[in-house]
mmCIF file of C-alpha atoms and ligand atoms in Angstrom:
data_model
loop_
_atom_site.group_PDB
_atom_site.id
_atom_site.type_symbol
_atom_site.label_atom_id
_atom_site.label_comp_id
_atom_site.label_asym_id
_atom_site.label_seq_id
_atom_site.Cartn_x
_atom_site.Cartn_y
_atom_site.Cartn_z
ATOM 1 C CA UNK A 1157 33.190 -3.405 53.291
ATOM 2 C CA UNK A 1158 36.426 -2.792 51.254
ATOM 3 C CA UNK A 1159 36.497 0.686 49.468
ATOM 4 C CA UNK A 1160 38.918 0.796 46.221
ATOM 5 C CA UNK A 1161 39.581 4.472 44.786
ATOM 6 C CA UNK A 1162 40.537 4.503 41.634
ATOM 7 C CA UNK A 1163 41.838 7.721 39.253
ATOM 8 C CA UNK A 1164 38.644 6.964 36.805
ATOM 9 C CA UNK A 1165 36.343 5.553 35.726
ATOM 10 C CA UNK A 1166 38.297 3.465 32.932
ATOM 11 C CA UNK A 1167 40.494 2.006 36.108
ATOM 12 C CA UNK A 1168 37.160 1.182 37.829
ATOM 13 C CA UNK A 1169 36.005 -0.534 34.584
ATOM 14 C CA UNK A 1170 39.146 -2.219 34.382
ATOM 15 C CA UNK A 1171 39.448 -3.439 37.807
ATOM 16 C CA UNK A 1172 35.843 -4.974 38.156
ATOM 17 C CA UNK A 1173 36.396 -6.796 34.665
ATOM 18 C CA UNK A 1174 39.386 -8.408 35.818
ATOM 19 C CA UNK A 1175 37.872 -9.363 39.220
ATOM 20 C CA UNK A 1176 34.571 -10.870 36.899
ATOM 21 C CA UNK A 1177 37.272 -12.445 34.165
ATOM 22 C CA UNK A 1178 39.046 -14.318 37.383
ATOM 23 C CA UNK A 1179 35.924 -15.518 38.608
ATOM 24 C CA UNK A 1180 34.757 -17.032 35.528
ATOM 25 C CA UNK A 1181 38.337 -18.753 34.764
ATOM 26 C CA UNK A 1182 37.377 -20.511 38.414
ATOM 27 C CA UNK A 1183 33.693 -20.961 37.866
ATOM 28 C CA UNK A 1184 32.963 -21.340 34.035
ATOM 29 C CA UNK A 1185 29.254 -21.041 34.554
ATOM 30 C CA UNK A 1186 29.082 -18.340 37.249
ATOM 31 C CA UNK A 1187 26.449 -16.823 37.078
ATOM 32 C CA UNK A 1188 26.673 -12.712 36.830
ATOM 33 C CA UNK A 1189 24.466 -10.184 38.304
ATOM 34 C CA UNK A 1190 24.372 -6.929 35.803
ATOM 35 C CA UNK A 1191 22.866 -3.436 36.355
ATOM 36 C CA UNK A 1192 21.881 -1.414 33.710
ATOM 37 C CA UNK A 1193 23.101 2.627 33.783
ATOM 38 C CA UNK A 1194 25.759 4.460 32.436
ATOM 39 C CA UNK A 1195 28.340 3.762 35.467
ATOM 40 C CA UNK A 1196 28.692 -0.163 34.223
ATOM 41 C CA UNK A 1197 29.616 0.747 30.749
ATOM 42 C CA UNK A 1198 33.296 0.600 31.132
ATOM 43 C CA UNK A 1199 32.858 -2.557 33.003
ATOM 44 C CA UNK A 1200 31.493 -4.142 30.025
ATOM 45 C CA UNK A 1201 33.597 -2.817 27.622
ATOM 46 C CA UNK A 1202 36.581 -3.835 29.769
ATOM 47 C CA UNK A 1203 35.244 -7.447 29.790
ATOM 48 C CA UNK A 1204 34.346 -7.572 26.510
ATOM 49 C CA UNK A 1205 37.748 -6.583 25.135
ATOM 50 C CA UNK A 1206 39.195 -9.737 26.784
ATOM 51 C CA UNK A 1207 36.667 -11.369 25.777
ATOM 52 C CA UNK A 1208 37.532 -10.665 22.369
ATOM 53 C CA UNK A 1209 41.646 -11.383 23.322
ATOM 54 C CA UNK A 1210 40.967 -14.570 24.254
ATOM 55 C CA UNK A 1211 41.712 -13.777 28.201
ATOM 56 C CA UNK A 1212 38.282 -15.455 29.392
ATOM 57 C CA UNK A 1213 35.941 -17.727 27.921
ATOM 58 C CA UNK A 1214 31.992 -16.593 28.417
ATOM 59 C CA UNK A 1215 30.601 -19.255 26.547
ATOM 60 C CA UNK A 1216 29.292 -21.194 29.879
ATOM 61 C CA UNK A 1217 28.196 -18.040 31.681
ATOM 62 C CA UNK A 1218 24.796 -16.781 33.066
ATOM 63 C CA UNK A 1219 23.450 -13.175 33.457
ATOM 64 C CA UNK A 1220 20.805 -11.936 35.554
ATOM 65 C CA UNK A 1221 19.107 -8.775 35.309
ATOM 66 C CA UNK A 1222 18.473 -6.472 38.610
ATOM 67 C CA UNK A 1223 15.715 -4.746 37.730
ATOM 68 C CA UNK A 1224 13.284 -3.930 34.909
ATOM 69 C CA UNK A 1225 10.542 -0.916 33.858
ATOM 70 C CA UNK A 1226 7.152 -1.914 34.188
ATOM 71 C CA UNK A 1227 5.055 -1.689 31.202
ATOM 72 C CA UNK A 1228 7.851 -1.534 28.487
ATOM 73 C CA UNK A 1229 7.442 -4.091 25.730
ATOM 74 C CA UNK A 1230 10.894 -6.310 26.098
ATOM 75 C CA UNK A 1231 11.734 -5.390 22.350
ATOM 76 C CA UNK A 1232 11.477 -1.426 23.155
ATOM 77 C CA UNK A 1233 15.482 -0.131 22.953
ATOM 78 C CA UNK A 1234 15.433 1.079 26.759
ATOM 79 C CA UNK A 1235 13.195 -1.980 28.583
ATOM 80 C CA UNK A 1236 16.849 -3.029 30.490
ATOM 81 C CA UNK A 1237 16.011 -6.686 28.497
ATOM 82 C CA UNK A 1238 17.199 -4.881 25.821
ATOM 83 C CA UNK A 1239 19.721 -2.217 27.072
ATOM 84 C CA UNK A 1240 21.375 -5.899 28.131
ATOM 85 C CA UNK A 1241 21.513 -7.717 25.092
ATOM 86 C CA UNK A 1242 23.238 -4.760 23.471
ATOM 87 C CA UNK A 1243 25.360 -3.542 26.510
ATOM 88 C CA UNK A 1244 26.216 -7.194 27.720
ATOM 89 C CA UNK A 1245 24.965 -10.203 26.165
ATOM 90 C CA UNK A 1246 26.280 -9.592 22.218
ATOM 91 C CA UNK A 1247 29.817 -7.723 22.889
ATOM 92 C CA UNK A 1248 30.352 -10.511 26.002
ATOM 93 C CA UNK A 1249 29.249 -13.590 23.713
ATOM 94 C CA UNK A 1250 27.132 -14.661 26.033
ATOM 95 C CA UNK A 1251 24.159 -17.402 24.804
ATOM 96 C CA UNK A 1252 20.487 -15.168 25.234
ATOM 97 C CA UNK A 1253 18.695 -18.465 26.489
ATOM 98 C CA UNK A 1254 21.720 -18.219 29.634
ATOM 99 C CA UNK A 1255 19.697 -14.571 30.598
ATOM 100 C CA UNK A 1256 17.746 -14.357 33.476
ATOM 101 C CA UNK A 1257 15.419 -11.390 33.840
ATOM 102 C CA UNK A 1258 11.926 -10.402 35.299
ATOM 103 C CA UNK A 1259 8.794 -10.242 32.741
ATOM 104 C CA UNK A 1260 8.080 -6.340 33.011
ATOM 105 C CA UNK A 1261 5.042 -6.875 31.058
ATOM 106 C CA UNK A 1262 3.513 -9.540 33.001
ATOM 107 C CA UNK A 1263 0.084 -9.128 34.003
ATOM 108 C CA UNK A 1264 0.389 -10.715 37.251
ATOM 109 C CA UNK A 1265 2.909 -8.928 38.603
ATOM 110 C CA UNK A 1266 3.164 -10.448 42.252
ATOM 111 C CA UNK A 1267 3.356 -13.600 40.225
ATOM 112 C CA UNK A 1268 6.486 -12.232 37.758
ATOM 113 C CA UNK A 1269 8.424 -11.062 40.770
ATOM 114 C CA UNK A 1270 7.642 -14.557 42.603
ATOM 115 C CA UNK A 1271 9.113 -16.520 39.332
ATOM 116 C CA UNK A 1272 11.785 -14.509 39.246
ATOM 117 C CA UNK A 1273 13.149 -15.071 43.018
ATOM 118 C CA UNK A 1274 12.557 -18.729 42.128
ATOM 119 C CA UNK A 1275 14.571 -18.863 39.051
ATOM 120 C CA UNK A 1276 17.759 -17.248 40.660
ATOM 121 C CA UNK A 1277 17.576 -19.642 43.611
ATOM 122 C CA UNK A 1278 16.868 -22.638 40.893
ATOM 123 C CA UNK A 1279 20.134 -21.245 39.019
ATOM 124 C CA UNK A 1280 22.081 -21.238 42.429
ATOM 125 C CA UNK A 1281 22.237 -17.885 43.301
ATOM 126 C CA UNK A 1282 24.098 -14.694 41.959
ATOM 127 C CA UNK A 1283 27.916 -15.318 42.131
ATOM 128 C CA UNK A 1284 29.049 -11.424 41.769
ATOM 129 C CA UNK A 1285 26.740 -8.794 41.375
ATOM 130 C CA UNK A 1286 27.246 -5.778 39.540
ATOM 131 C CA UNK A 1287 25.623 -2.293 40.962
ATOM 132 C CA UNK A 1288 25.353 1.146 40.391
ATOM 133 C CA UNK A 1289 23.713 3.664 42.889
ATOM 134 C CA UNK A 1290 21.285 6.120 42.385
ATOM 135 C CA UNK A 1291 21.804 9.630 43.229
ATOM 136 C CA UNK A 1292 19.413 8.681 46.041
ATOM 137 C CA UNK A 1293 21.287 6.043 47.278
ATOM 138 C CA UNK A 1294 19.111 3.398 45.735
ATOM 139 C CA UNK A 1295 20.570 -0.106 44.637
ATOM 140 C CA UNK A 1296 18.442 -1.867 42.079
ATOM 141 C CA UNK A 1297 15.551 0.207 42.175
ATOM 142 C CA UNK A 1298 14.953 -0.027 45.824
ATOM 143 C CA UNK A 1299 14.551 3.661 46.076
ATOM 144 C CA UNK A 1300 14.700 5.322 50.253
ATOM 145 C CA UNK A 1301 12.740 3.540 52.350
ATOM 146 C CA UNK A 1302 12.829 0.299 50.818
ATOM 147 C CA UNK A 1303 12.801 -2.356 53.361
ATOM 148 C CA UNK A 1304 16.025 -3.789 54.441
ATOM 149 C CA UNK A 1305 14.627 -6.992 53.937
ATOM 150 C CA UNK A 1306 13.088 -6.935 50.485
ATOM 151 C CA UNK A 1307 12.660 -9.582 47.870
ATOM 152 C CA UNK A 1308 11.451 -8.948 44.257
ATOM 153 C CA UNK A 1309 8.583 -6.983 43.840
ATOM 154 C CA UNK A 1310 7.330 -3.686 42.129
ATOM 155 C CA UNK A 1311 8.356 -0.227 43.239
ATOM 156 C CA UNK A 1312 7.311 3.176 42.159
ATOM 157 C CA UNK A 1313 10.808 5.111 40.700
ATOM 158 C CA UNK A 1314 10.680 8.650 42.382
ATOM 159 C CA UNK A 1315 10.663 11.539 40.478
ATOM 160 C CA UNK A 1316 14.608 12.579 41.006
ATOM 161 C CA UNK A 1317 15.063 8.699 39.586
ATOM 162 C CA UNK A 1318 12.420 10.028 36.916
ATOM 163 C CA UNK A 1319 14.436 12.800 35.684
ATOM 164 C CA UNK A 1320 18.245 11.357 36.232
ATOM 165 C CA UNK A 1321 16.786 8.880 33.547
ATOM 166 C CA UNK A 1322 14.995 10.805 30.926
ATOM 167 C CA UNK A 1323 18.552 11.288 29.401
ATOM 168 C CA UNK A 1324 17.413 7.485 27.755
ATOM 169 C CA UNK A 1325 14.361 8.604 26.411
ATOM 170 C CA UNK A 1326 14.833 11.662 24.422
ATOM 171 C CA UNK A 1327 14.771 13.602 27.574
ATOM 172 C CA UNK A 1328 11.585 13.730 27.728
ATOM 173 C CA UNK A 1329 10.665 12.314 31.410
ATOM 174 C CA UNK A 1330 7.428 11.849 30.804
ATOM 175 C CA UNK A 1331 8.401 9.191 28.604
ATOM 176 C CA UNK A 1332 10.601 7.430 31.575
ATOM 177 C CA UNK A 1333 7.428 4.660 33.363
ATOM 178 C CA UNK A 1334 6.760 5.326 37.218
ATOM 179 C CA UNK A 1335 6.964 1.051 38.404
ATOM 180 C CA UNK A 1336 9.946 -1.002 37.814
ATOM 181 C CA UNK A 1337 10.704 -4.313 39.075
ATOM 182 C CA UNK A 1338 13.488 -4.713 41.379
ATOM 183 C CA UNK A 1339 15.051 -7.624 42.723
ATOM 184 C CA UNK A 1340 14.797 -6.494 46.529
ATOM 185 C CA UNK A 1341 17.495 -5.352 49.115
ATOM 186 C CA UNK A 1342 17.210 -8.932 50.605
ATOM 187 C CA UNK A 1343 17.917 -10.494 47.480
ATOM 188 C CA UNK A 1344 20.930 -8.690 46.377
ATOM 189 C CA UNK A 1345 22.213 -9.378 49.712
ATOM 190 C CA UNK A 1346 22.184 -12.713 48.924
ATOM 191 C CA UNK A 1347 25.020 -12.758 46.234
ATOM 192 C CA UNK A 1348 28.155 -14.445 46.740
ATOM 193 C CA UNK A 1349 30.181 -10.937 46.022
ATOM 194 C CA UNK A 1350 28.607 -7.334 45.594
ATOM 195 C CA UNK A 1351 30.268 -4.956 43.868
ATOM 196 C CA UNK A 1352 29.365 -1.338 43.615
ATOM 197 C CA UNK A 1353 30.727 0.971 41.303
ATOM 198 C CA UNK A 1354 30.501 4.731 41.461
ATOM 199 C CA UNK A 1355 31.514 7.645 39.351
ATOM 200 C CA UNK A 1356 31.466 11.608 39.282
ATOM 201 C CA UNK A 1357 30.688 14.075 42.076
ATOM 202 C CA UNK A 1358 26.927 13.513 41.718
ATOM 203 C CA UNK A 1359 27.192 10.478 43.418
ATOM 204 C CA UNK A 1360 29.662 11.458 46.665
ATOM 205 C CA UNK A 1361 26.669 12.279 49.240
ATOM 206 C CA UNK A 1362 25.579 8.565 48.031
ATOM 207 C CA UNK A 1363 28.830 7.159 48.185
ATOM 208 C CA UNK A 1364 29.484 8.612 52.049
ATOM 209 C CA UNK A 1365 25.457 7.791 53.057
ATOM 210 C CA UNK A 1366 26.695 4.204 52.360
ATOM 211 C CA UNK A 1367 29.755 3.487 53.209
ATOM 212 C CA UNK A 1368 30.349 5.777 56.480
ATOM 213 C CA UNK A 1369 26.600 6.593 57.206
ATOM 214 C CA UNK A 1370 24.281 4.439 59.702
ATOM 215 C CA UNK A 1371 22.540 1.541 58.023
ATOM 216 C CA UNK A 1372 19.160 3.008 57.259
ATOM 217 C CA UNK A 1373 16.541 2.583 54.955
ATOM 218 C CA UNK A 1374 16.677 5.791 53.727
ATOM 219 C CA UNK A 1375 20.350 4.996 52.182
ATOM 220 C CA UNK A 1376 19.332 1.766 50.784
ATOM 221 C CA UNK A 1377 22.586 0.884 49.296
ATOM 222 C CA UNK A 1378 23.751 1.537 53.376
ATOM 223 C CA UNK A 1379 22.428 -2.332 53.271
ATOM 224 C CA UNK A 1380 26.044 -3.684 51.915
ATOM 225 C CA UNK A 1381 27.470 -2.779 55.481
ATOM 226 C CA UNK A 1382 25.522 -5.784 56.541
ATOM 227 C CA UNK A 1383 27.047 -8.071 53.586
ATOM 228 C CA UNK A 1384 30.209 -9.970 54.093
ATOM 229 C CA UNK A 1385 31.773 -9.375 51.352
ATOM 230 C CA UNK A 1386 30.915 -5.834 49.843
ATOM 231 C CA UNK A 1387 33.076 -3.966 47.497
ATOM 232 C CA UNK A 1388 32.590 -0.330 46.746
ATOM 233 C CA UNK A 1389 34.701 0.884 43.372
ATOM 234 C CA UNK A 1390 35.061 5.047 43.196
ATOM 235 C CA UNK A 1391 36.736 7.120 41.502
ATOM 236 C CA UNK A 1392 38.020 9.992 42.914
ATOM 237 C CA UNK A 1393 35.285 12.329 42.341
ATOM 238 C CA UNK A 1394 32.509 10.024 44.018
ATOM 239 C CA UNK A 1395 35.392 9.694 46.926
ATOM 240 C CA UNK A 1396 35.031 12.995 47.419
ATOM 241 C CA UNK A 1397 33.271 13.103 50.688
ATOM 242 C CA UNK A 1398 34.771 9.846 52.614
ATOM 243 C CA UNK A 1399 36.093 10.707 55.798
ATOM 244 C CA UNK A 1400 38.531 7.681 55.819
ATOM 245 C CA UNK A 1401 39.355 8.029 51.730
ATOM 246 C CA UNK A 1402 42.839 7.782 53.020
ATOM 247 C CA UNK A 1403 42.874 4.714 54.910
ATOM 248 C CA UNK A 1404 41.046 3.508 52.061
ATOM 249 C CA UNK A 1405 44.125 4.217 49.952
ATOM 250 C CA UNK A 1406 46.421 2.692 52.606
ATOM 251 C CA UNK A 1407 45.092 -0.539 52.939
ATOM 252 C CA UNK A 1408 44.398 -1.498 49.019
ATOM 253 C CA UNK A 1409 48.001 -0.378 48.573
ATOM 254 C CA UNK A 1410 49.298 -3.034 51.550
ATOM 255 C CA UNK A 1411 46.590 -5.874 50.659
ATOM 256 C CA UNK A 1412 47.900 -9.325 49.960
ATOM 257 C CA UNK A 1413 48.259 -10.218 46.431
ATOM 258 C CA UNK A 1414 46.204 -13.787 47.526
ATOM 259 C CA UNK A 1415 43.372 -11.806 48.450
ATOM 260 C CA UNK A 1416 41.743 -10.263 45.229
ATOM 261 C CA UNK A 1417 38.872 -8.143 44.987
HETATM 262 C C1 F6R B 1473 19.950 0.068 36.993
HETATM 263 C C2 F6R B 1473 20.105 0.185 38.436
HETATM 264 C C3 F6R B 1473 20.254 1.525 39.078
HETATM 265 C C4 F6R B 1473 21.448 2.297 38.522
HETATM 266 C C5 F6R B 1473 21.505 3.686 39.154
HETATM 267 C C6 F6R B 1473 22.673 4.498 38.652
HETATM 268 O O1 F6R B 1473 19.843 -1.297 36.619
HETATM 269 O O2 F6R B 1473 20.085 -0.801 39.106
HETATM 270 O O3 F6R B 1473 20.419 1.349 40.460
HETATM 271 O O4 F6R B 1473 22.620 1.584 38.782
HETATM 272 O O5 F6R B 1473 20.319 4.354 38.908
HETATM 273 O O6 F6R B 1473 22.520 4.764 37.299
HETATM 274 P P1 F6R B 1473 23.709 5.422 36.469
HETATM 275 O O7 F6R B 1473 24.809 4.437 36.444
HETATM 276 O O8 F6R B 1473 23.125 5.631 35.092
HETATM 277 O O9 F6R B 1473 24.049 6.679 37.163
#
């Protein structure tokens, strides 16, 4: 796993954008894995303002969604169907019919989650995924204890996940559903590239559970020791607690230009 620091989280933006822009100038029609959150923000916005210089050309890309609420009606502002065509899809130019995403209103659940899995390996697999981490340690919404091995299906948020996300719905966590689906820890494993981004103190326990902490279930986002090719973005308030922060530094200072993100 490579660990970047970065001063903020505008560098962090910046430096995941231009790892996403190169990948599309190689791969047109790569297909990009996007969490929802506040942490991806200045990812997006990054992207999106060279989109809008002409620096890479979206019009053949593919998104896919990591997780969605339960229950939400896809028009309501915060099902993530949504929070994506506003946060991604429209400042990125990207087509709506090249968005792949879960039905969170499906009555057959089981059967949603199934489609799903089917329609990312039909569309060849996630290229880079995007991720965000819970204070938890959760990835997607694969919340402690989620099994290492996991493939779409429906979890129940806990309440800590509850309350970090009322801040969407007026506050008010009662508002915030208790199910989501979640593409599973096996399936984000299965991306070409994962790339985690973290930001702020809150998340430093996280960031250390994962990146120097045993792989265990109860740090789900522990699961991208086992990838090979894991990048974990912080700034220097998530880096806060990394025993080896300056090793970190060290070797992104001496890497090979060739090598990229
Ligand atoms: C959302 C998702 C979650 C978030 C995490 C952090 O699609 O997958 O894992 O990334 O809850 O959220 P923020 O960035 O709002 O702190």
């Amino acid at each position: 796993m490579e660990v970047v620091i970065v001063p903020d989280a505008r560098a962090g933006g910046e430096l995941i954008a231009e790892a996403m822009a190169q990948l599309l100038r190689r791969k047109p029609e790569a297909l990009l894995g996007v969490a929802t959150g506040s942490t991806p923000l200045p990812v997006y916005e990054a992207l999106a303002a060279k989109v809008r210089a002409g620096a890479v050309d979206t019009s053949r890309a593919r998104v896919a969604q990591l997780d969605e609420y339960v229950g939400l009606p896809s028009e309501h502002p915060e099902s993530y169907r949504s929070v994506l065509r506003r946060e991604v899809l429209e400042p990125l130019w990207i087509d709506p019919n090249s968005f792949l995403g879960p039905d969170g209103t499906a009555a057959d659940v089981p059967t949603a989650c199934a489609e799903y899995e089917w329609e990312l390996a039909v569309a060849g697999g996630v290229d880079l995924q995007l991720l965000g981490i819970g204070t938890d340690g959760h990835i997607g919404f694969n919340e402690p204890g989620s099994s290492l091995a996991s493939r779409t299906r429906i979890k129940t948020l806990t309440q800590q996940t509850r309350v970090d996300n009322a801040r969407f719905f007026d506050g008010d966590v009662d508002q915030v559903p208790h199910h989501v689906i979640t593409q599973g820890i096996g399936t984000i494993l299965e991306a070409q590239h994962l790339v985690l981004l973290a930001t702020g103190e809150g998340k430093a326990d996280a960031v250390a559970a994962t990146v120097e902490g045993p792989l265990a279930a109860i740090c789900p986002a522990s699961a991208l020791q086992l990838h090979p090719h894991a990048t974990v973005v912080v700034d220097e308030a998530a880096a806060s607690r990394l025993k080896l922060a300056d090793y970190y530094r060290h070797t992104f200072a001496n890497k090979p230009v060739w090598q990229g993100l």
